[in-house]
mmCIF file of C-alpha atoms and ligand atoms in Angstrom:
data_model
loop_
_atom_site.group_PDB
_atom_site.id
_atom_site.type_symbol
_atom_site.label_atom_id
_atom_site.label_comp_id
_atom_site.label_asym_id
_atom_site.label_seq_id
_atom_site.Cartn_x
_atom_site.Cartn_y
_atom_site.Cartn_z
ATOM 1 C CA UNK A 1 -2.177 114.659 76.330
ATOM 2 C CA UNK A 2 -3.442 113.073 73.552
ATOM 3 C CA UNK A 3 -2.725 109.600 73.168
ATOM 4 C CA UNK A 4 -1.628 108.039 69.479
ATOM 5 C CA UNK A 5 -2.604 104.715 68.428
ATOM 6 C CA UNK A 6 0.940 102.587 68.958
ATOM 7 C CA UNK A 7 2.620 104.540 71.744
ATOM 8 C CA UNK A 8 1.423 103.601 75.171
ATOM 9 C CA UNK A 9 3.778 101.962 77.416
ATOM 10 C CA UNK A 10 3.122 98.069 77.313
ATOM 11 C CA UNK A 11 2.199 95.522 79.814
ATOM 12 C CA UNK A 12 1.533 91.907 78.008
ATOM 13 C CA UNK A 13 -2.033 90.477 79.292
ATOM 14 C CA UNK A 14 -1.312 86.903 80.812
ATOM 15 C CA UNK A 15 -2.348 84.679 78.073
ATOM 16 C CA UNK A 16 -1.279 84.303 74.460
ATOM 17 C CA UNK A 17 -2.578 86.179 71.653
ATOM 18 C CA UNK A 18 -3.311 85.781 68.248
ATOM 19 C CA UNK A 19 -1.027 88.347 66.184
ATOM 20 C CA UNK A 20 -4.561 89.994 64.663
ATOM 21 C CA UNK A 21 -5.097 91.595 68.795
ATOM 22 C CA UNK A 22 -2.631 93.221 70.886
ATOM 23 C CA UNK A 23 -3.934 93.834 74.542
ATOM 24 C CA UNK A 24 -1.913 95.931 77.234
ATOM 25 C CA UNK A 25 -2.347 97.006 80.825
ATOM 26 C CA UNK A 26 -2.552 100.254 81.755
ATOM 27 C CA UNK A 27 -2.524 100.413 85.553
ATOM 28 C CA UNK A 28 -6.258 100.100 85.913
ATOM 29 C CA UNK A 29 -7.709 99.469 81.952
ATOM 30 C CA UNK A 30 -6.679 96.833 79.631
ATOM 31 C CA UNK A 31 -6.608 98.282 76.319
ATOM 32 C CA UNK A 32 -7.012 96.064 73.505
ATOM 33 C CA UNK A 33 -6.375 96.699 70.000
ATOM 34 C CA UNK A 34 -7.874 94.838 67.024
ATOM 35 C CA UNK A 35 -4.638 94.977 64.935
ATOM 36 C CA UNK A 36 -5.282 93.422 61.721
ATOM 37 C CA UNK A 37 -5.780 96.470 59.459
ATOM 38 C CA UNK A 38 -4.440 94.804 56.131
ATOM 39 C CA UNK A 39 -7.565 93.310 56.694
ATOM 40 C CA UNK A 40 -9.492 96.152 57.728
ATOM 41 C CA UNK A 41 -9.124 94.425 61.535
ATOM 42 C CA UNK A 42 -11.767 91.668 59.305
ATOM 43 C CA UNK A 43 -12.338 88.838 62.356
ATOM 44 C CA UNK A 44 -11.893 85.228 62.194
ATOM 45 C CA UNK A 45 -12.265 82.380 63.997
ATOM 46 C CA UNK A 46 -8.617 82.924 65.687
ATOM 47 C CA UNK A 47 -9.537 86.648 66.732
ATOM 48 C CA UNK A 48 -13.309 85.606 67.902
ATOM 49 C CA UNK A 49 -10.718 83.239 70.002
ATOM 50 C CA UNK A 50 -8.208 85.707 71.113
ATOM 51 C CA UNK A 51 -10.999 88.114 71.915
ATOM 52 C CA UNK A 52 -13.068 85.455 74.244
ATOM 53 C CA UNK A 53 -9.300 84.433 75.825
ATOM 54 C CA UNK A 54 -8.450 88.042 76.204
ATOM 55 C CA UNK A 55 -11.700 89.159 78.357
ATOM 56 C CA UNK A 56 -11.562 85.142 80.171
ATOM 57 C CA UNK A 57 -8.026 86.136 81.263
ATOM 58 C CA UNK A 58 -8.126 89.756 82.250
ATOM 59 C CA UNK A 59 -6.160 90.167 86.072
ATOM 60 C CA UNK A 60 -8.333 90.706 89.155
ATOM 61 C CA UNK A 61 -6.848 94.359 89.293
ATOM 62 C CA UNK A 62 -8.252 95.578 85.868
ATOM 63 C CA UNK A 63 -10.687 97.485 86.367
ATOM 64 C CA UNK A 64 -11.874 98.682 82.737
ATOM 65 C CA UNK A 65 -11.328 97.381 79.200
ATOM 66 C CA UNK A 66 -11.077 99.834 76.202
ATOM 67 C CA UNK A 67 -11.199 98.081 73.133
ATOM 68 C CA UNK A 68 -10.416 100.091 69.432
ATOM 69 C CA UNK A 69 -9.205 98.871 66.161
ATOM 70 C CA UNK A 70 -5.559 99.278 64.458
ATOM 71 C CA UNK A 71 -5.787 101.580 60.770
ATOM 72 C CA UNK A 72 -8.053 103.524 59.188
ATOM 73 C CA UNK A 73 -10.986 101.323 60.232
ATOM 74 C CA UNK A 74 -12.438 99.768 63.571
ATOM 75 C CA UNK A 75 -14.051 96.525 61.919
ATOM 76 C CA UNK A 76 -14.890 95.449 58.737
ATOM 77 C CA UNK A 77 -16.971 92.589 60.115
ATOM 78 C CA UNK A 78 -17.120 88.666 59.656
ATOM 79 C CA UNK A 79 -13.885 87.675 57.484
ATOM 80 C CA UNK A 80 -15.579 86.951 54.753
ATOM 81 C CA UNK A 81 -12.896 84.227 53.309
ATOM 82 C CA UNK A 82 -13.081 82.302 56.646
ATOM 83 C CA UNK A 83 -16.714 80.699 56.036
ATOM 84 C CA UNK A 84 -17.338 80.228 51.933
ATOM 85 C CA UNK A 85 -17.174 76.685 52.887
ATOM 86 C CA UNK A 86 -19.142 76.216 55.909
ATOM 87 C CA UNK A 87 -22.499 74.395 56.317
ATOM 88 C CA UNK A 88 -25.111 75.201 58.283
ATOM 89 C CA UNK A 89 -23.799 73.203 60.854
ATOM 90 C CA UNK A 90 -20.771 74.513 61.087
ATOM 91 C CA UNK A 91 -22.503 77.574 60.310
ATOM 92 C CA UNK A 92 -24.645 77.383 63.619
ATOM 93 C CA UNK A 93 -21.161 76.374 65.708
ATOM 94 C CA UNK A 94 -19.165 79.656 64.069
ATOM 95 C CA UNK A 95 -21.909 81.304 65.346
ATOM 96 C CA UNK A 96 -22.319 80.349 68.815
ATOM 97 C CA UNK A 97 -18.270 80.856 69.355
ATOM 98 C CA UNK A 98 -19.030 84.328 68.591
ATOM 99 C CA UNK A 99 -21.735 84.429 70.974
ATOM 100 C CA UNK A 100 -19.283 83.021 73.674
ATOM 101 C CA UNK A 101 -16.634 85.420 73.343
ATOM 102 C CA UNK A 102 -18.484 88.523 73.279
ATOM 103 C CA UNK A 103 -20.904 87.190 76.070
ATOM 104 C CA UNK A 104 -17.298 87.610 78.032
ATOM 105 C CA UNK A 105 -17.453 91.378 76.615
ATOM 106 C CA UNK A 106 -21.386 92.023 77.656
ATOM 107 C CA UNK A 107 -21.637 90.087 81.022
ATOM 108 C CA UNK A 108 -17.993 89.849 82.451
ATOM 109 C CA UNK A 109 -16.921 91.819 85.678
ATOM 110 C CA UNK A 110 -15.672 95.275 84.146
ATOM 111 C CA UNK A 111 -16.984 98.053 81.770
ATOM 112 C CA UNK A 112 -15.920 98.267 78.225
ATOM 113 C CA UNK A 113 -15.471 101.103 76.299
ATOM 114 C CA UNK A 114 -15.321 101.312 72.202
ATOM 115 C CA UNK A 115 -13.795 103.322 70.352
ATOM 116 C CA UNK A 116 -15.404 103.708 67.022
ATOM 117 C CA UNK A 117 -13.707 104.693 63.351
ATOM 118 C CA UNK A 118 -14.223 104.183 60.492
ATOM 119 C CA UNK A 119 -16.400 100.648 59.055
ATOM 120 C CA UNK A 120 -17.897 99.350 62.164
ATOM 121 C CA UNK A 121 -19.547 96.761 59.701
ATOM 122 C CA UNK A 122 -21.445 93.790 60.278
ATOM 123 C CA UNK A 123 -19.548 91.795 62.942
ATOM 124 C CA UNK A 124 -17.705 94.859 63.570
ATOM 125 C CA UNK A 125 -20.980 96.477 64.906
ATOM 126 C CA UNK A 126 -21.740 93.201 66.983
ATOM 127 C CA UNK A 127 -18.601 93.392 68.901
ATOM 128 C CA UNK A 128 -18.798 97.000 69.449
ATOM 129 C CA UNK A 129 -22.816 96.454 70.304
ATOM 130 C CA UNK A 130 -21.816 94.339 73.285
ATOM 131 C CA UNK A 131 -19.793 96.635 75.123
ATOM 132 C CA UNK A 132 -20.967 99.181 77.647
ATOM 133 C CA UNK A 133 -20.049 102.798 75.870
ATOM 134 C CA UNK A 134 -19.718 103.278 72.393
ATOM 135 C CA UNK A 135 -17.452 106.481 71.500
ATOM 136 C CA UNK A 136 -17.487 107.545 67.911
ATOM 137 C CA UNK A 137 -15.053 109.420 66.162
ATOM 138 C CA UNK A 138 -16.371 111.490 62.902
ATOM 139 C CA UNK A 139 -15.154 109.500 60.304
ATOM 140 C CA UNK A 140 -17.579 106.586 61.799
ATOM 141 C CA UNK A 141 -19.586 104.735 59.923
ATOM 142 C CA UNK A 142 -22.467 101.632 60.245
ATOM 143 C CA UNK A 143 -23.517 99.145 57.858
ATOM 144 C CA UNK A 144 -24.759 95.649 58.667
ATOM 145 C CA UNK A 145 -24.008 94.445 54.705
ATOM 146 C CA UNK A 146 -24.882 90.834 55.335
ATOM 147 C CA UNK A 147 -28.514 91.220 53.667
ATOM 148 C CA UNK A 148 -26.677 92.030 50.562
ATOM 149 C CA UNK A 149 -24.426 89.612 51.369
ATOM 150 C CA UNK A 150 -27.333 86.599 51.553
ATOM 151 C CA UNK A 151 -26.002 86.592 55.091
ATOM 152 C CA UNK A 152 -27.637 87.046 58.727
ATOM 153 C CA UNK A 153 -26.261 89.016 61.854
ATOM 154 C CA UNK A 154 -24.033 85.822 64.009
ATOM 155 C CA UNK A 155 -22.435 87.552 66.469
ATOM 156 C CA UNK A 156 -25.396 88.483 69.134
ATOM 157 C CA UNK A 157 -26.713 91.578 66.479
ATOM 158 C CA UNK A 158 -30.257 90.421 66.556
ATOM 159 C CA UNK A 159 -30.388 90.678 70.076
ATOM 160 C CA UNK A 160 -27.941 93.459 70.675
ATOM 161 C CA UNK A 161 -28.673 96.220 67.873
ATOM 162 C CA UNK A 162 -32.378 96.026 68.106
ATOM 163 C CA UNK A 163 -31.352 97.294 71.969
ATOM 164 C CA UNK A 164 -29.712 100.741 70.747
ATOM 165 C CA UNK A 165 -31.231 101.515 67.677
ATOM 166 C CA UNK A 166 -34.629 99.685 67.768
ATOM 167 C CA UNK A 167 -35.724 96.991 65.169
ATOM 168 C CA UNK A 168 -36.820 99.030 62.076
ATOM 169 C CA UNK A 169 -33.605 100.646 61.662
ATOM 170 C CA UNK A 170 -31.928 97.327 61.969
ATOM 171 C CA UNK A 171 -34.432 96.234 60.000
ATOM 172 C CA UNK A 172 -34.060 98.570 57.176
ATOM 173 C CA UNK A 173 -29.914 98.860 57.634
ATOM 174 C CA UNK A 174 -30.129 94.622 56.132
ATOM 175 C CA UNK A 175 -32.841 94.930 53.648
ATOM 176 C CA UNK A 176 -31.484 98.414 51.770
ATOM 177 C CA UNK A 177 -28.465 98.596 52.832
ATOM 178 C CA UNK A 178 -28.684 101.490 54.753
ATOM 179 C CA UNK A 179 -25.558 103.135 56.813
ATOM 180 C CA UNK A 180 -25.340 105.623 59.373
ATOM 181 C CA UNK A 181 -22.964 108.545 59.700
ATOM 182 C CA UNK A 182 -21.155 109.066 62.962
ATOM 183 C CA UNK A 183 -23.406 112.099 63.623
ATOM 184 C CA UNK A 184 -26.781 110.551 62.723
ATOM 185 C CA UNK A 185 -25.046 107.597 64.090
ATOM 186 C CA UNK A 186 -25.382 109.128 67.900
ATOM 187 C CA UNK A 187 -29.145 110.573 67.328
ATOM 188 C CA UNK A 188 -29.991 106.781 66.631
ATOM 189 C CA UNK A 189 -28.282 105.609 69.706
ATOM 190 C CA UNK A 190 -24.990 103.385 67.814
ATOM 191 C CA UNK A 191 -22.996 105.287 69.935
ATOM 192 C CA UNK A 192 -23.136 107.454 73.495
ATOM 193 C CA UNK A 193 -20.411 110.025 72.080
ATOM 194 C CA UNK A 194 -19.420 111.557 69.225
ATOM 195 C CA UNK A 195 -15.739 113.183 69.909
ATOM 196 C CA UNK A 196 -13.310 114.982 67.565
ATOM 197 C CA UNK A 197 -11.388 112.570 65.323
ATOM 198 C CA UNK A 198 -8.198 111.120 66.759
ATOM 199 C CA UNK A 199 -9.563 112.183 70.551
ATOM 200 C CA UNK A 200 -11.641 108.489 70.776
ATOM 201 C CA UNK A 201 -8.206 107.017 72.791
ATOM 202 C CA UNK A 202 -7.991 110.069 74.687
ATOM 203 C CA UNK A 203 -11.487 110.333 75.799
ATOM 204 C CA UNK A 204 -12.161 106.285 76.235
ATOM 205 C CA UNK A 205 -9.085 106.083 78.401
ATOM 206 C CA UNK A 206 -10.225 109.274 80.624
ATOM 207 C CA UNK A 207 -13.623 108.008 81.227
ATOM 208 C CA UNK A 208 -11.934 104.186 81.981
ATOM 209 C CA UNK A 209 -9.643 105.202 84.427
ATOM 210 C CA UNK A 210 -13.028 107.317 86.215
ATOM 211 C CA UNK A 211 -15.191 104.021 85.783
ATOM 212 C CA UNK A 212 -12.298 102.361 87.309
ATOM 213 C CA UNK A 213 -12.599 104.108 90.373
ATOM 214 C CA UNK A 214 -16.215 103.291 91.268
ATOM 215 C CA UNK A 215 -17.167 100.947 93.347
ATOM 216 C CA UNK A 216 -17.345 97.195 92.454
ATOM 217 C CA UNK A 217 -20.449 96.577 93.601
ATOM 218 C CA UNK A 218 -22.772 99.608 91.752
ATOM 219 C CA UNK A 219 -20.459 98.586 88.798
ATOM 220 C CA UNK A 220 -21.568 94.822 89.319
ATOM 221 C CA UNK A 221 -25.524 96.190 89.831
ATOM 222 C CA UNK A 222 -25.161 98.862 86.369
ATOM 223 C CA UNK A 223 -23.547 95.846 83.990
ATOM 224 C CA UNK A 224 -25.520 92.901 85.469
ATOM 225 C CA UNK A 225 -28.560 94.015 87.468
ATOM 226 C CA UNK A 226 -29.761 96.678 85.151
ATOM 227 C CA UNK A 227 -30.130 95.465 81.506
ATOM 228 C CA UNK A 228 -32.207 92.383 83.349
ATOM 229 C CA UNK A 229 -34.579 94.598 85.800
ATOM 230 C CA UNK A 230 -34.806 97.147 82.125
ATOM 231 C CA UNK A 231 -36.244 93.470 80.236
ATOM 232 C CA UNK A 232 -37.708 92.329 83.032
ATOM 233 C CA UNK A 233 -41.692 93.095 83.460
ATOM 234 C CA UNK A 234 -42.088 95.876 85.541
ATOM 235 C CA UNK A 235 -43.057 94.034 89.168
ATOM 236 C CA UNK A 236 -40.108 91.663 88.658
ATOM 237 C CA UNK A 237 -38.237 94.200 87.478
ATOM 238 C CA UNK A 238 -39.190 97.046 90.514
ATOM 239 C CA UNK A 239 -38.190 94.035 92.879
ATOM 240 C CA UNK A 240 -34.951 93.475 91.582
ATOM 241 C CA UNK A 241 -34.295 97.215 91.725
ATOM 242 C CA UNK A 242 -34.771 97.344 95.424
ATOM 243 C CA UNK A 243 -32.963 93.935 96.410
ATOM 244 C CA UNK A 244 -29.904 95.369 93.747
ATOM 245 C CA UNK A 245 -30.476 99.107 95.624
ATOM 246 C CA UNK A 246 -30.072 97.733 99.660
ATOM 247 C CA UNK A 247 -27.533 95.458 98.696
ATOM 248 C CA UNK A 248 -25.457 98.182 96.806
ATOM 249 C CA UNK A 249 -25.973 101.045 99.734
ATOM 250 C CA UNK A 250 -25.260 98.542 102.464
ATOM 251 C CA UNK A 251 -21.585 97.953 101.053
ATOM 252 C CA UNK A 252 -18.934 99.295 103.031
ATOM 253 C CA UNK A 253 -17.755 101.501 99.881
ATOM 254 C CA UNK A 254 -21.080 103.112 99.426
ATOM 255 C CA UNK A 255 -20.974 104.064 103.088
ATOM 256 C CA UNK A 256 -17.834 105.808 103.406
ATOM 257 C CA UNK A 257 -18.752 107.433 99.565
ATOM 258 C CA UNK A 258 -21.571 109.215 101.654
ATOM 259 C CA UNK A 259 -19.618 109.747 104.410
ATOM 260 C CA UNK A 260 -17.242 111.809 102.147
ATOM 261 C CA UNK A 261 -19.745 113.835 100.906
ATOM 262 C CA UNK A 262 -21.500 114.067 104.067
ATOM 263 C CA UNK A 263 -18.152 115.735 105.350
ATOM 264 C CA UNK A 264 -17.576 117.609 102.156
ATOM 265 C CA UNK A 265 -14.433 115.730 101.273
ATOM 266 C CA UNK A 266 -16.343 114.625 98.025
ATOM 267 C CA UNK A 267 -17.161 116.503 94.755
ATOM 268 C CA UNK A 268 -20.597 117.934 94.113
ATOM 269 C CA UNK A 269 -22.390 116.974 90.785
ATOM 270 C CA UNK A 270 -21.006 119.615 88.062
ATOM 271 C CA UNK A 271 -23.199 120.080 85.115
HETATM 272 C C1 LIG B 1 -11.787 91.646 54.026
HETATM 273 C C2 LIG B 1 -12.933 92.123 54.658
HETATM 274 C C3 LIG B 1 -13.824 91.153 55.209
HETATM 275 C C4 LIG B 1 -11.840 93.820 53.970
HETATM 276 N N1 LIG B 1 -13.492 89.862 55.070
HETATM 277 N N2 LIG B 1 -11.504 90.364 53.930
HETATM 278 N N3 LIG B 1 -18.216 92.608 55.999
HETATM 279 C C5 LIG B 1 -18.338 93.230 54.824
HETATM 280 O O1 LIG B 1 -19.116 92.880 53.959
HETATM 281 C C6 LIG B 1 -17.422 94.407 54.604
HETATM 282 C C7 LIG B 1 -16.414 94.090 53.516
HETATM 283 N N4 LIG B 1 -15.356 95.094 53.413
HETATM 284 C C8 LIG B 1 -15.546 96.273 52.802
HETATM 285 O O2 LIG B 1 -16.634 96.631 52.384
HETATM 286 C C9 LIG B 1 -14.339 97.147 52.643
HETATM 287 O O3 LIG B 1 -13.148 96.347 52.749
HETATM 288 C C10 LIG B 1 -14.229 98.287 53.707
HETATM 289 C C11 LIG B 1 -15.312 99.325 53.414
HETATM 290 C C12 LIG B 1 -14.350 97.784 55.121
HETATM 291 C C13 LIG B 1 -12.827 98.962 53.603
HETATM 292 O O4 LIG B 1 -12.575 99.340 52.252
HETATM 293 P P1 LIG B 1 -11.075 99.648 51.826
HETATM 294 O O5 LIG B 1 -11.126 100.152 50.411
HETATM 295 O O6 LIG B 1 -10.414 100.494 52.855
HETATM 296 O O7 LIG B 1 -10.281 98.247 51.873
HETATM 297 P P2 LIG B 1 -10.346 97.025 50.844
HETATM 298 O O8 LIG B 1 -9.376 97.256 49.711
HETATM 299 O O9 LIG B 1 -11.729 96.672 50.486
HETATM 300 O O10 LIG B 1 -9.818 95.819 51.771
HETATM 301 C C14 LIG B 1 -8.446 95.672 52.117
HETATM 302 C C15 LIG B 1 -8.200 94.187 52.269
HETATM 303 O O11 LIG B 1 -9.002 93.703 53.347
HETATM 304 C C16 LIG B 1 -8.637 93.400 51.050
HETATM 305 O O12 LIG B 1 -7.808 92.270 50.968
HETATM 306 P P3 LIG B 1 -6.566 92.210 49.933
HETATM 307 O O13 LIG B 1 -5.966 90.865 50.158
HETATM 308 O O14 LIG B 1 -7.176 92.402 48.581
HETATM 309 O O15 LIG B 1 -5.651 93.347 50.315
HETATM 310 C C17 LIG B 1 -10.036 92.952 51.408
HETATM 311 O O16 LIG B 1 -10.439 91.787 50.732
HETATM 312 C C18 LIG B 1 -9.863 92.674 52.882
HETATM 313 N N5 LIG B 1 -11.125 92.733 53.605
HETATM 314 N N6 LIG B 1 -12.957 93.464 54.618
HETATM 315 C C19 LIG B 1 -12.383 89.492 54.451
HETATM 316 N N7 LIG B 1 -14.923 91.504 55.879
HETATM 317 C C20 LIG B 1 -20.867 86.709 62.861
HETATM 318 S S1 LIG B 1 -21.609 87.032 61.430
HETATM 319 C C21 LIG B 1 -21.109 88.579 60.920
HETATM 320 C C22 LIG B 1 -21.457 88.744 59.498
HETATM 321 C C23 LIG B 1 -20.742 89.904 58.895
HETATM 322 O O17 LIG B 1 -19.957 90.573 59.515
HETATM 323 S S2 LIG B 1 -21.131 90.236 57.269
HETATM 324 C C24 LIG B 1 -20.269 91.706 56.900
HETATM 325 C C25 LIG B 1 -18.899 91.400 56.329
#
């Protein structure tokens, strides 16, 4: 079944939204939706909000976020009406809210899974650069305009794109202008997957409800242990591994995992 954009059955997250996000719970996945497409889903300061209250507030039973964007686009970045008048210090404080909320994206308990359309532009690609899996749909595109814009990246992109695509594309992406294609898009590491347009729901959901069934612990080790031990130097890093390793296999739900397989009650890797 393919799933449309609108139609899901709805279960209201436990905190109050802005009207520009829409979240609902889907036994184990929250799904949120950036739903401000007469704005081309544009974020400002009340969405940053929403977004950081959204992930603060998600139950103890969600297991998975999916996050994708209302329209014809996923993001069309910063809302670029919200900051004509700032100064730089309110510059540097609009910045570091961003940073909060989508810290609660990168390093909170559960995976989160994009689905990409469209403009993922500027802030757009910062929010969708800190969650876990990126999954593109063809009509995809990336630009990170704020160059041309006499802007910089606010929103963690300095830190975060330089991470999938490397620093010379990012580089070259704010000095020219450059954009990616959803195709050349996944060669450069924006996103994991490149899937059939309209199939992003579809696929995001299947692979949340599978992520939602692993256990906590190798989940906790993957989104917290992993992109520290991969920054880490190598000794620290080979140290961490092992510590994050025995504490992971010596969890009751990696035991009985094994067990399963063990007694051939589990499924065997399928290429
Ligand atoms: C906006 C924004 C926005 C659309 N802020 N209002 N981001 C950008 O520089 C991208 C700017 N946007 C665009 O280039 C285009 O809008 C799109 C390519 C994304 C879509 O084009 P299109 O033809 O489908 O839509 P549109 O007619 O341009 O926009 C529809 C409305 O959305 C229009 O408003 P309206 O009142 O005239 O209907 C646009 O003004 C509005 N809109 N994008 C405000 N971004 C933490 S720092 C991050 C720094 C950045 O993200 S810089 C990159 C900003």
């Amino acid at each position: 079944m393919v799933f449309q954009r609108e139609t899901c059955p709805v279960t209201p997250l436990p905190v109050a939204l802005p009207s520009s996000l829409h979240c609902r719970i889907d036994d184990a996945v929250a799904v949120l939706r950036l739903a401000r497409p007469q704005k081309r889903n544009a974020i400002d300061d009340e969405m940053v909000a929403g977004i950081g209250a959204c992930f603060a507030a998600l139950p103890a039973d969600v297991r998975a976020v999916v996050l994708h964007g209302e329209g014809e686009h996923f993001c069309a970045g910063l809302d670029l009406s919200s900051v004509t008048e700032n100064d730089a210090t309110a510059g540097v404080f609009h910045s570091r809210a961003w940073h909060r909320a989508f810290d609660l994206i990168e390093n909170g308990s559960v995976p989160v899974i994009a689905v990409l359309h469209g403009a993922v532009i500027g802030g757009g690609l910062e929010l969708a650069a800190a969650c876990h899996i990126r999954i593109a749909e063809p009509t995809t595109y990336y630009a990170l305009p704020e160059g041309q814009r006499g802007l910089f990246v606010g929103g963690g992109g300095s830190v975060r794109v330089p991470r999938l695509i490397g620093t010379a594309r990012m580089l070259d992406m704010m000095l020219t202008g450059r954009t990616y294609g959803a195709q050349e898009g996944v060669a450069a590491g924006f996103s994991q997957y490149l899937v059939d347009a309209g199939t992003g729901l579809h696929r995001a959901m299947a692979m949340a409800r599978h992520v939602a069934t692993l256990a906590p612990l190798s989940v906790f080790g993957v989104l917290h242990a992993l992109p520290r031990i991969a920054e880490a130097d190598p000794r620290t890093g080979l140290l961490m591994e092992s510590l994050m390793a025995a504490i992971a296999a010596g969890d009751r739900e990696a035991k009985e995992r094994l067990r399963a397989f063990l007694e051939k009650r589990a499924g065997k890797v399928v290429r």
